[in-house]
PDB file of C-alpha atoms in Angstrom:
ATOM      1  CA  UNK C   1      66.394 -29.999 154.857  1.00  0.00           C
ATOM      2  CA  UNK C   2      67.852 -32.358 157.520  1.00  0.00           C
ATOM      3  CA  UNK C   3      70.717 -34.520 157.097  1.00  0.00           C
ATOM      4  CA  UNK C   4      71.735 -36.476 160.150  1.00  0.00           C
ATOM      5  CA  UNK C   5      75.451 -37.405 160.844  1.00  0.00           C
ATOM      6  CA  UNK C   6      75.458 -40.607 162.549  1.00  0.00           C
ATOM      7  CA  UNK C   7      79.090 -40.369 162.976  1.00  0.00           C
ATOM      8  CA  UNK C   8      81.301 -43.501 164.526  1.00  0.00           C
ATOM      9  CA  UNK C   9      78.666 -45.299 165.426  1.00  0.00           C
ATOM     10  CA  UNK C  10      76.446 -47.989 165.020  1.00  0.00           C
ATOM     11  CA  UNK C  11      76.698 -52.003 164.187  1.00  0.00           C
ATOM     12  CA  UNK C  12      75.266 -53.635 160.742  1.00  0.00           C
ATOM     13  CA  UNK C  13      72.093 -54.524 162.948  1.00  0.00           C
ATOM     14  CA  UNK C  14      71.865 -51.236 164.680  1.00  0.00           C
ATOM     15  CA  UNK C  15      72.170 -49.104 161.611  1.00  0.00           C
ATOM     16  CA  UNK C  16      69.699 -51.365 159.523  1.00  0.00           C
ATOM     17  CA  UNK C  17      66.931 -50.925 162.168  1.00  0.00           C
ATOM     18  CA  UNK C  18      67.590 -47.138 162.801  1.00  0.00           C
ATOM     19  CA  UNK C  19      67.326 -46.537 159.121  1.00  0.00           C
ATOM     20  CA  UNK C  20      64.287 -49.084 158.800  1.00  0.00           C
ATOM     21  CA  UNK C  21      62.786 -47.134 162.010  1.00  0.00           C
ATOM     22  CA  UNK C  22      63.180 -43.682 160.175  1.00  0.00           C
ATOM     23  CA  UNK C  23      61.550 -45.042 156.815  1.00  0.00           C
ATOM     24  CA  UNK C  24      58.614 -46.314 158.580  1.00  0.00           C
ATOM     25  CA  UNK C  25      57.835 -43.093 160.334  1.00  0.00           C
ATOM     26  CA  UNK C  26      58.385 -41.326 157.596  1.00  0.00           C
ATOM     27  CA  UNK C  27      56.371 -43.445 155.609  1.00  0.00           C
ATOM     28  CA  UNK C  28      53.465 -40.852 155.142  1.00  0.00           C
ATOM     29  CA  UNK C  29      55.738 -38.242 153.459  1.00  0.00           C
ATOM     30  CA  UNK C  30      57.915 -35.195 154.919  1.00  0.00           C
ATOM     31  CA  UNK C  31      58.054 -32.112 153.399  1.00  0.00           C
ATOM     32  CA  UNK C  32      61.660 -31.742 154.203  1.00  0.00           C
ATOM     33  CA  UNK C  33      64.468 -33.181 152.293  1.00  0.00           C
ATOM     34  CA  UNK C  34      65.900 -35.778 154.491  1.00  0.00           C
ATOM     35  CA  UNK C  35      69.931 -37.370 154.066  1.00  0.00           C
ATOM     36  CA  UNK C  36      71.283 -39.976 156.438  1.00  0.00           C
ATOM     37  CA  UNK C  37      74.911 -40.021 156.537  1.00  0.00           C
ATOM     38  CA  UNK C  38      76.164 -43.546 158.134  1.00  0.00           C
ATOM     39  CA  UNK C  39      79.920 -44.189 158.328  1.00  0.00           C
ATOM     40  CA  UNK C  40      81.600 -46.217 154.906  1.00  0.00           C
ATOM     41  CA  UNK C  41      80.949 -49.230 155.667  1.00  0.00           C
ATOM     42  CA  UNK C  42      77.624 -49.237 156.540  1.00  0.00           C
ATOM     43  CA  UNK C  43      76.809 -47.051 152.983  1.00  0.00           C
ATOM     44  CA  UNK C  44      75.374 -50.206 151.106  1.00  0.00           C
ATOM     45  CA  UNK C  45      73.256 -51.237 153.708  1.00  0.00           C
ATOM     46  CA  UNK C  46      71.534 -48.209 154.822  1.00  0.00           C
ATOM     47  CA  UNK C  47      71.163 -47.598 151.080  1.00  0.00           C
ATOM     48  CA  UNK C  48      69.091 -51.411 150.951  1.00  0.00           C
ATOM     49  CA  UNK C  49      67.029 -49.922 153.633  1.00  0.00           C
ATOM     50  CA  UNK C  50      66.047 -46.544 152.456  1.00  0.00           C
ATOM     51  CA  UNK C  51      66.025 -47.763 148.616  1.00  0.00           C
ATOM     52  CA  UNK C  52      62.211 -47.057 148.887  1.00  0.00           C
ATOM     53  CA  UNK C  53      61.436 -44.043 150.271  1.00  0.00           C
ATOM     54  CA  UNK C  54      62.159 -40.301 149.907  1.00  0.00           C
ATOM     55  CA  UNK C  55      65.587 -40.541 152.543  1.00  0.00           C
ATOM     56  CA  UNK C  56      68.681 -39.343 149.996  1.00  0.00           C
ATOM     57  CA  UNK C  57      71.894 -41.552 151.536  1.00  0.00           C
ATOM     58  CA  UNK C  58      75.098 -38.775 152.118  1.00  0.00           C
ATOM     59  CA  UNK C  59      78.266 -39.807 153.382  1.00  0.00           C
ATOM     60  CA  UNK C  60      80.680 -38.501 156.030  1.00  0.00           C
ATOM     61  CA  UNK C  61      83.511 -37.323 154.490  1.00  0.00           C
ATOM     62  CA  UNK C  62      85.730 -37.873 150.932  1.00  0.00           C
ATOM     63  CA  UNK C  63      88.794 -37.807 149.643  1.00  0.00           C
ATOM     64  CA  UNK C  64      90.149 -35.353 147.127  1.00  0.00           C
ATOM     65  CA  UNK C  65      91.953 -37.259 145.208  1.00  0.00           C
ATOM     66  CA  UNK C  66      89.869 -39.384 142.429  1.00  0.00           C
ATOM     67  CA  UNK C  67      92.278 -42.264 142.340  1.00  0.00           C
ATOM     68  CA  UNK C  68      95.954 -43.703 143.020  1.00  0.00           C
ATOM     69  CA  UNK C  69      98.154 -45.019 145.834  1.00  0.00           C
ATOM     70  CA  UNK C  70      96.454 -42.497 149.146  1.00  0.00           C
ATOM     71  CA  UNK C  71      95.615 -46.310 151.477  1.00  0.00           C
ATOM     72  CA  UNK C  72      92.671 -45.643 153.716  1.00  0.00           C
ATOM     73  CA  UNK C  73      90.998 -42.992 151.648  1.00  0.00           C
ATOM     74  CA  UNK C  74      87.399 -43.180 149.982  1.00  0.00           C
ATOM     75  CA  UNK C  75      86.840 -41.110 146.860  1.00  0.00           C
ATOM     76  CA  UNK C  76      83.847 -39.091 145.901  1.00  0.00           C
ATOM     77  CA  UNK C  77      83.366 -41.097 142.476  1.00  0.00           C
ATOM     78  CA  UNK C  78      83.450 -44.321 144.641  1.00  0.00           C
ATOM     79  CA  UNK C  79      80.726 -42.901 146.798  1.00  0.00           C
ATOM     80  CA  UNK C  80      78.302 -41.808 143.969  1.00  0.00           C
ATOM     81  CA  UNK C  81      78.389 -45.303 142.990  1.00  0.00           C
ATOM     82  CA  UNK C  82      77.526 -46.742 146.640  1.00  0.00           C
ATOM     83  CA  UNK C  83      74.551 -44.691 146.023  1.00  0.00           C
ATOM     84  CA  UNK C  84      75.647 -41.368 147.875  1.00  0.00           C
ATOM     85  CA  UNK C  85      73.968 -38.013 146.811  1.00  0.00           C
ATOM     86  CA  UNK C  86      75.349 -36.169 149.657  1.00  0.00           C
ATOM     87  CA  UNK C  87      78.949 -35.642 151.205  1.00  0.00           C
ATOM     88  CA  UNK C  88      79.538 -33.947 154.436  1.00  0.00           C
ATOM     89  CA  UNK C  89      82.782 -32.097 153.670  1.00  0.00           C
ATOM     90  CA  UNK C  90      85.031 -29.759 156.088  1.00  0.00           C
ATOM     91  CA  UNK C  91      82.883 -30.770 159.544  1.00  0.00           C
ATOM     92  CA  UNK C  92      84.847 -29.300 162.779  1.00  0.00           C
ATOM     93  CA  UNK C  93      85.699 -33.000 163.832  1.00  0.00           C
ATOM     94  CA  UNK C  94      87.721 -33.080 160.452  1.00  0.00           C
ATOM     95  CA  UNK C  95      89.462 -29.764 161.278  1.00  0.00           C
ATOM     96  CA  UNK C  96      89.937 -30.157 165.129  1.00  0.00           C
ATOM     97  CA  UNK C  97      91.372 -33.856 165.312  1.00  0.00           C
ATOM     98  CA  UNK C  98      92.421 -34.521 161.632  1.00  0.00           C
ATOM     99  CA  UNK C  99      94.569 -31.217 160.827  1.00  0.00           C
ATOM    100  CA  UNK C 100      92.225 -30.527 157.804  1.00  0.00           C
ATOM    101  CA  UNK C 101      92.866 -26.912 156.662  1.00  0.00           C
ATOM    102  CA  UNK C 102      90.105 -24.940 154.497  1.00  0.00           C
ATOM    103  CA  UNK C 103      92.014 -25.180 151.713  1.00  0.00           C
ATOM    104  CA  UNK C 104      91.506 -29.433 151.427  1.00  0.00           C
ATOM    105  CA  UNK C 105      88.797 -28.755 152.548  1.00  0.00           C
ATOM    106  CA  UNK C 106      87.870 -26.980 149.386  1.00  0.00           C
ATOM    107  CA  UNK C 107      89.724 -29.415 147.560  1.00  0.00           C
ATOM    108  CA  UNK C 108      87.644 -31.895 148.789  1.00  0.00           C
ATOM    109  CA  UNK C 109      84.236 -29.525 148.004  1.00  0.00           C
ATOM    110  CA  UNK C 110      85.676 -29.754 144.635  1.00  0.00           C
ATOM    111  CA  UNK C 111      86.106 -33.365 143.778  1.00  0.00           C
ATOM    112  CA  UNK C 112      82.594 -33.949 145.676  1.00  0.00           C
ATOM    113  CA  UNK C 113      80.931 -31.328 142.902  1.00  0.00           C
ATOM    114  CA  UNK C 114      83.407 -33.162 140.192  1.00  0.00           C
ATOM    115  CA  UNK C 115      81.197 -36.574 139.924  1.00  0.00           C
ATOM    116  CA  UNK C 116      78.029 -34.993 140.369  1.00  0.00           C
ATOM    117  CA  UNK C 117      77.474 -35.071 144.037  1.00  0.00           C
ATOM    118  CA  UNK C 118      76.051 -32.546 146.583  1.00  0.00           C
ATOM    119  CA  UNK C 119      78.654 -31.561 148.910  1.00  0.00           C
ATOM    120  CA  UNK C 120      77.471 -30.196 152.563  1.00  0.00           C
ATOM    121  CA  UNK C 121      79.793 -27.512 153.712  1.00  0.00           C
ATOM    122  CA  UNK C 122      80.306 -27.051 157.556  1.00  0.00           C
ATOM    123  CA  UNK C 123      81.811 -23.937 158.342  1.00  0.00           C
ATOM    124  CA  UNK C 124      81.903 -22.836 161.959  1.00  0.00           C
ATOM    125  CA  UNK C 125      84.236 -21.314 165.321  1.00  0.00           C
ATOM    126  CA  UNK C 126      85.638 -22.324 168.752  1.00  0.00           C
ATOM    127  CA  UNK C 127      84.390 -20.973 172.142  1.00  0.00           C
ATOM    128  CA  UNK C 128      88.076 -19.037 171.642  1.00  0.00           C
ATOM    129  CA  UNK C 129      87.097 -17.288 168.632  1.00  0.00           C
ATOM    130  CA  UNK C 130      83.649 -16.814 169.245  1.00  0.00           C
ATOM    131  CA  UNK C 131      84.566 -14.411 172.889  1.00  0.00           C
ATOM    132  CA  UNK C 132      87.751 -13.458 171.161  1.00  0.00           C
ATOM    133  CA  UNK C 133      84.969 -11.702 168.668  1.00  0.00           C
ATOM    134  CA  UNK C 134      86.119 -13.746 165.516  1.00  0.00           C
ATOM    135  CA  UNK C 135      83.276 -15.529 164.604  1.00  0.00           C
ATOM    136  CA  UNK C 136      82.573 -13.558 161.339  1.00  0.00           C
ATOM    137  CA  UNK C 137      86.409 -13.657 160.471  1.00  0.00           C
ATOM    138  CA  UNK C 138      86.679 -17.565 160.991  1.00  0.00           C
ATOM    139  CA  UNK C 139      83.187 -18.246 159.193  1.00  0.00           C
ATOM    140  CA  UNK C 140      83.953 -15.650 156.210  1.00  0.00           C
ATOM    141  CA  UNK C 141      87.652 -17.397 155.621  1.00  0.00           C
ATOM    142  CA  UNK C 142      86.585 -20.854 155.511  1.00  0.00           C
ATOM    143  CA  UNK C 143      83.583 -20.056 152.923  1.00  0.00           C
ATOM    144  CA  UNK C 144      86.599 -17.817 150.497  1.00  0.00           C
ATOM    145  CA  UNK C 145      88.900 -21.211 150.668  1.00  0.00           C
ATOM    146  CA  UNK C 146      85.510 -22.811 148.603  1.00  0.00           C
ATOM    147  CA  UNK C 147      84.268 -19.604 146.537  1.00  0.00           C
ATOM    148  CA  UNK C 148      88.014 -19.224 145.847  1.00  0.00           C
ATOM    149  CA  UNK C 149      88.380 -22.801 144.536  1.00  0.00           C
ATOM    150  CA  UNK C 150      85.289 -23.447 142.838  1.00  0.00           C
ATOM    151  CA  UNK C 151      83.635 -19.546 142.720  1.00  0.00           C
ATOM    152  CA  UNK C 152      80.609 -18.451 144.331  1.00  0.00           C
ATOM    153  CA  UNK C 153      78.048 -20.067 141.821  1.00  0.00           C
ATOM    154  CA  UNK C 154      79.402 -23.410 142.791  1.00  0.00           C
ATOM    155  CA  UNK C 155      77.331 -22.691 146.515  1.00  0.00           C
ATOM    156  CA  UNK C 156      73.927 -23.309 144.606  1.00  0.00           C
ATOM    157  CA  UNK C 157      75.049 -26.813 143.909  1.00  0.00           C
ATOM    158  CA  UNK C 158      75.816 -27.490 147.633  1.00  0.00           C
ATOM    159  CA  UNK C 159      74.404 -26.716 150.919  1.00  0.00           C
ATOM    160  CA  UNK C 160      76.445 -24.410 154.042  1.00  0.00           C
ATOM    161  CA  UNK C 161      76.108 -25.892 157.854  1.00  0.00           C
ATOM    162  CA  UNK C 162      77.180 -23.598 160.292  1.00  0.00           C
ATOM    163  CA  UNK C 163      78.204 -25.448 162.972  1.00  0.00           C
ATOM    164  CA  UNK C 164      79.070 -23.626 166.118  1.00  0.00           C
ATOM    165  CA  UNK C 165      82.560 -26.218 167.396  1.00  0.00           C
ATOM    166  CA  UNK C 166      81.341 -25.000 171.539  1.00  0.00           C
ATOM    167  CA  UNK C 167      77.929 -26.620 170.490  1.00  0.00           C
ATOM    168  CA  UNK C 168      78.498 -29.694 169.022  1.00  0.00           C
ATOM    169  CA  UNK C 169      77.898 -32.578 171.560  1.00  0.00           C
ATOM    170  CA  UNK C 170      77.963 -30.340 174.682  1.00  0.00           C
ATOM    171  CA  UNK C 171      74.437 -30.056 174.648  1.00  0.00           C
ATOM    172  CA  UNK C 172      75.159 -26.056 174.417  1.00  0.00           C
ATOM    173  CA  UNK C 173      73.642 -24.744 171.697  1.00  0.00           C
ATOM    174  CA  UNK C 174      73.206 -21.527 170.394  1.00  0.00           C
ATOM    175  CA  UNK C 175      70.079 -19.239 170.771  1.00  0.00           C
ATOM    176  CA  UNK C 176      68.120 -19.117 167.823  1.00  0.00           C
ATOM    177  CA  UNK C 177      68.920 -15.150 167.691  1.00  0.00           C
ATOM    178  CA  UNK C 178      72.439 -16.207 167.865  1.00  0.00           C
ATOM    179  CA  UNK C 179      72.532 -19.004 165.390  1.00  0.00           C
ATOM    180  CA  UNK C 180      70.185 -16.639 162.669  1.00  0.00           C
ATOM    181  CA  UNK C 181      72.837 -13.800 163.088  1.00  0.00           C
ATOM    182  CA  UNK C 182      75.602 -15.960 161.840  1.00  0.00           C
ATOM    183  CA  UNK C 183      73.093 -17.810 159.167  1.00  0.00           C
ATOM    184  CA  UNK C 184      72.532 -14.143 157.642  1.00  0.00           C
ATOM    185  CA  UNK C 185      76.176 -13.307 157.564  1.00  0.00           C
ATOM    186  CA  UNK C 186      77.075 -15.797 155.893  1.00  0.00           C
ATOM    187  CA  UNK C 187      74.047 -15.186 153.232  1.00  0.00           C
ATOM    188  CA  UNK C 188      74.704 -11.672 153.287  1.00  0.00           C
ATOM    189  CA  UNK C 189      78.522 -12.602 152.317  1.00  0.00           C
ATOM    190  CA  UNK C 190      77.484 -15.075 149.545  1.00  0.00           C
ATOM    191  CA  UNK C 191      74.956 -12.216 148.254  1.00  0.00           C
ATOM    192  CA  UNK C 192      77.933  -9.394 147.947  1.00  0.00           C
ATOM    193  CA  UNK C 193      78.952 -11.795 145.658  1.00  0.00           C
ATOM    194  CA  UNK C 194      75.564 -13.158 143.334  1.00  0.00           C
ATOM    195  CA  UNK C 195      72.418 -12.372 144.900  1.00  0.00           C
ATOM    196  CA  UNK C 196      70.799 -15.215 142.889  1.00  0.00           C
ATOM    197  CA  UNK C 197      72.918 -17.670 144.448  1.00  0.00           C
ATOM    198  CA  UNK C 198      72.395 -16.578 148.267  1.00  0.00           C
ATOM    199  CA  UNK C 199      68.641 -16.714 148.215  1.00  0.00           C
ATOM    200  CA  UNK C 200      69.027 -20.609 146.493  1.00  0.00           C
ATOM    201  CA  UNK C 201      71.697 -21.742 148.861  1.00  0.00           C
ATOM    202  CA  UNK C 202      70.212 -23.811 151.826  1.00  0.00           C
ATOM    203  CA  UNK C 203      71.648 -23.012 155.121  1.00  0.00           C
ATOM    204  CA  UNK C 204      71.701 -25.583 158.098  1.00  0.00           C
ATOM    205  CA  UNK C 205      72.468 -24.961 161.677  1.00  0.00           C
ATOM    206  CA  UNK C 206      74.072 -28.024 163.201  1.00  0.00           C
ATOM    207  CA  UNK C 207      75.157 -27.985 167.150  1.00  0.00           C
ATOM    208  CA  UNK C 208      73.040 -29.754 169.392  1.00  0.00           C
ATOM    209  CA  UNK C 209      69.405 -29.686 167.852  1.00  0.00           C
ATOM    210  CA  UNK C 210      66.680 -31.993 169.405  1.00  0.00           C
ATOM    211  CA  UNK C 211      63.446 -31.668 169.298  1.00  0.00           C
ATOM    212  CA  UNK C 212      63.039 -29.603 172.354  1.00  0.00           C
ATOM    213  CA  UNK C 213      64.446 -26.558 170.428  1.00  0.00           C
ATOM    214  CA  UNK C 214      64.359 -27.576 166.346  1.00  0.00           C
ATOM    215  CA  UNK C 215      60.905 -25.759 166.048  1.00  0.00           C
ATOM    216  CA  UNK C 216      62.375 -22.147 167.361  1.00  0.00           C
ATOM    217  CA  UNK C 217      65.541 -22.776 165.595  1.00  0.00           C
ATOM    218  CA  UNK C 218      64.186 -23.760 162.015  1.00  0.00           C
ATOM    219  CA  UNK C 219      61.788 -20.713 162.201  1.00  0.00           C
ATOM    220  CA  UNK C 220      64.664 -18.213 161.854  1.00  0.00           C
ATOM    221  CA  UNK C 221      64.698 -16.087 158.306  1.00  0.00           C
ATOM    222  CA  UNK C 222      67.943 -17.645 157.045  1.00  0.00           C
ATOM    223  CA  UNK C 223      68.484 -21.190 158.745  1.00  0.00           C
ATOM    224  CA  UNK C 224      66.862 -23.839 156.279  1.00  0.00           C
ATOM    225  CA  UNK C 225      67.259 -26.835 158.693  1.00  0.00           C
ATOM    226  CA  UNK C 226      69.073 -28.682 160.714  1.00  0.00           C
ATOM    227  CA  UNK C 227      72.768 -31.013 160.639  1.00  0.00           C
ATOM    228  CA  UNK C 228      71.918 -33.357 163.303  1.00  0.00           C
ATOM    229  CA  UNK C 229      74.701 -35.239 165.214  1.00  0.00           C
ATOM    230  CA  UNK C 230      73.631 -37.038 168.629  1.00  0.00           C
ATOM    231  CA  UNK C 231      69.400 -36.549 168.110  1.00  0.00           C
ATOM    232  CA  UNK C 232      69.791 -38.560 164.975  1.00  0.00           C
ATOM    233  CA  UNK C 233      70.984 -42.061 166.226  1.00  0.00           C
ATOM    234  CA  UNK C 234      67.141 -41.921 167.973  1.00  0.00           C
ATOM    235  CA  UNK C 235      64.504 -42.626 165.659  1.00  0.00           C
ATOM    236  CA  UNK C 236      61.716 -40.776 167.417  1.00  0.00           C
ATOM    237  CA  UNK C 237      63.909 -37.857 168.141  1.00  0.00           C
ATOM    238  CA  UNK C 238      65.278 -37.358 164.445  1.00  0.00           C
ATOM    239  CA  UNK C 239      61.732 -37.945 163.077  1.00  0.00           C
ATOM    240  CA  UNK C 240      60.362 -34.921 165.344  1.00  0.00           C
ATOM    241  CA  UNK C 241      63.371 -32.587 163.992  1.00  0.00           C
ATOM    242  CA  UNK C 242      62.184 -33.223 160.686  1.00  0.00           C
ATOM    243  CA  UNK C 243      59.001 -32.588 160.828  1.00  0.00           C
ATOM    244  CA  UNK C 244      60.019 -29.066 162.331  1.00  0.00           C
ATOM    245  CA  UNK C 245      61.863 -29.012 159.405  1.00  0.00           C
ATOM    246  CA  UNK C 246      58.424 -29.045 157.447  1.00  0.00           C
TER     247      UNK C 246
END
């Protein structure tokens, strides 16, 4: 699977041609699920332009409340019917510069699952806690805020990005040895829990991927793709990661 985060960016026109770019490459068929996650107000027309091929629309975030007087907030029913099958919940940008704690983040994990909708989990440390030797710690408490919430069968509806916060737009990224380590962790932690749920549950590594290093990275034993931030606003480039996604 691939699901590219497109972020803040992007005009009516250059959103509509990126996503008409991907759908004509793609044209031939990719083994690899493949969600494009625009910002709001671009959902209904990236959905218009993807409406006939195999791209699932996802969106970039969601509220946890369903409904009532919260101004400036989207909610996950209102997002399943712009067409959404996929909401990026809990992504470092939400934590760092937004405050969000695991537990809304859960919250919000929850509301996503509530209307039917596939929510895409990023879980992931600072440089800080990575040489402070906490990566494991930070990773493990994030994913309990969710399994406590919704419990641990609720992962097979939804998929886990570990996203590595020092290698997100850097243009660091982590080794592939690195990156599988924490991938198997955090399988390994869902197993202790249901076995049958860890070997369904798709895993996605998301900091810096391009397709330079997608191949090596997606060949790992426990990382099932790729969350793609900066590669994905290039056609050509996010085309390539998928098809090292196949």
């Amino acid at each position: 699977m691939v699901a590219g985060n497109w972020k803040l960016n992007g005009s009516v026109a250059s959103v509509e041609a990126l996503a008409s770019e991907i759908v004509s490459e793609l044209r031939a068929g990719c083994a690899a699920d493949v969600v494009v996650c625009p910002v709001f107000v671009h959902l209904h027309n990236v959905r218009s332009c993807i409406a006939s091929s195999q791209i699932k629309l996802g969106a970039q975030n969601a509220s946890a409340q369903s409904s009532g007087a919260f101004t400036g907030e989207v909610s996950a029913g209102m997002l399943a019917e712009c067409g959404c099958e996929y909401v990026i919940v809990g992504h470092s940008e939400r934590r760092e510069l937004y405050g969000e704690s695991s537990d809304e983040v859960a919250d919000k994990f929850v509301a996503v699952q509530s209307v039917g909708l596939c929510p895409i989990l990023c879980v992931g440390e600072t440089l800080e806690q990575r040489e402070g030797g906490e990566t494991e710690n930070v990773v493990a408490a994030q994913l309990d805020a969710v399994i406590e919430a919704s419990g641990v069968a609720a992962l097979s509806r939804a998929v886990v990005a570990y996203e590595p916060v020092w290698a997100i737009g850097t243009g660091k990224t982590a080794t592939p040895e690195e990156a599988q380590a924490v991938h198997a962790f955090i399988r390994a932690k869902i197993a202790s829990l249901d076995s049958s749920v860890a070997t369904s549950v798709r895993i996605l590594y998301g900091g810096s991927v391009k397709p330079s290093n997608a191949s090596e990275l997606f060949s790992q034993d426990d990382i099932d793709g790729g969350l793609i931030g900066g590669a994905s606003l290039q056609s050509a480039d996010f085309v390539e990661i998928c098809r090292a996604a196949e």
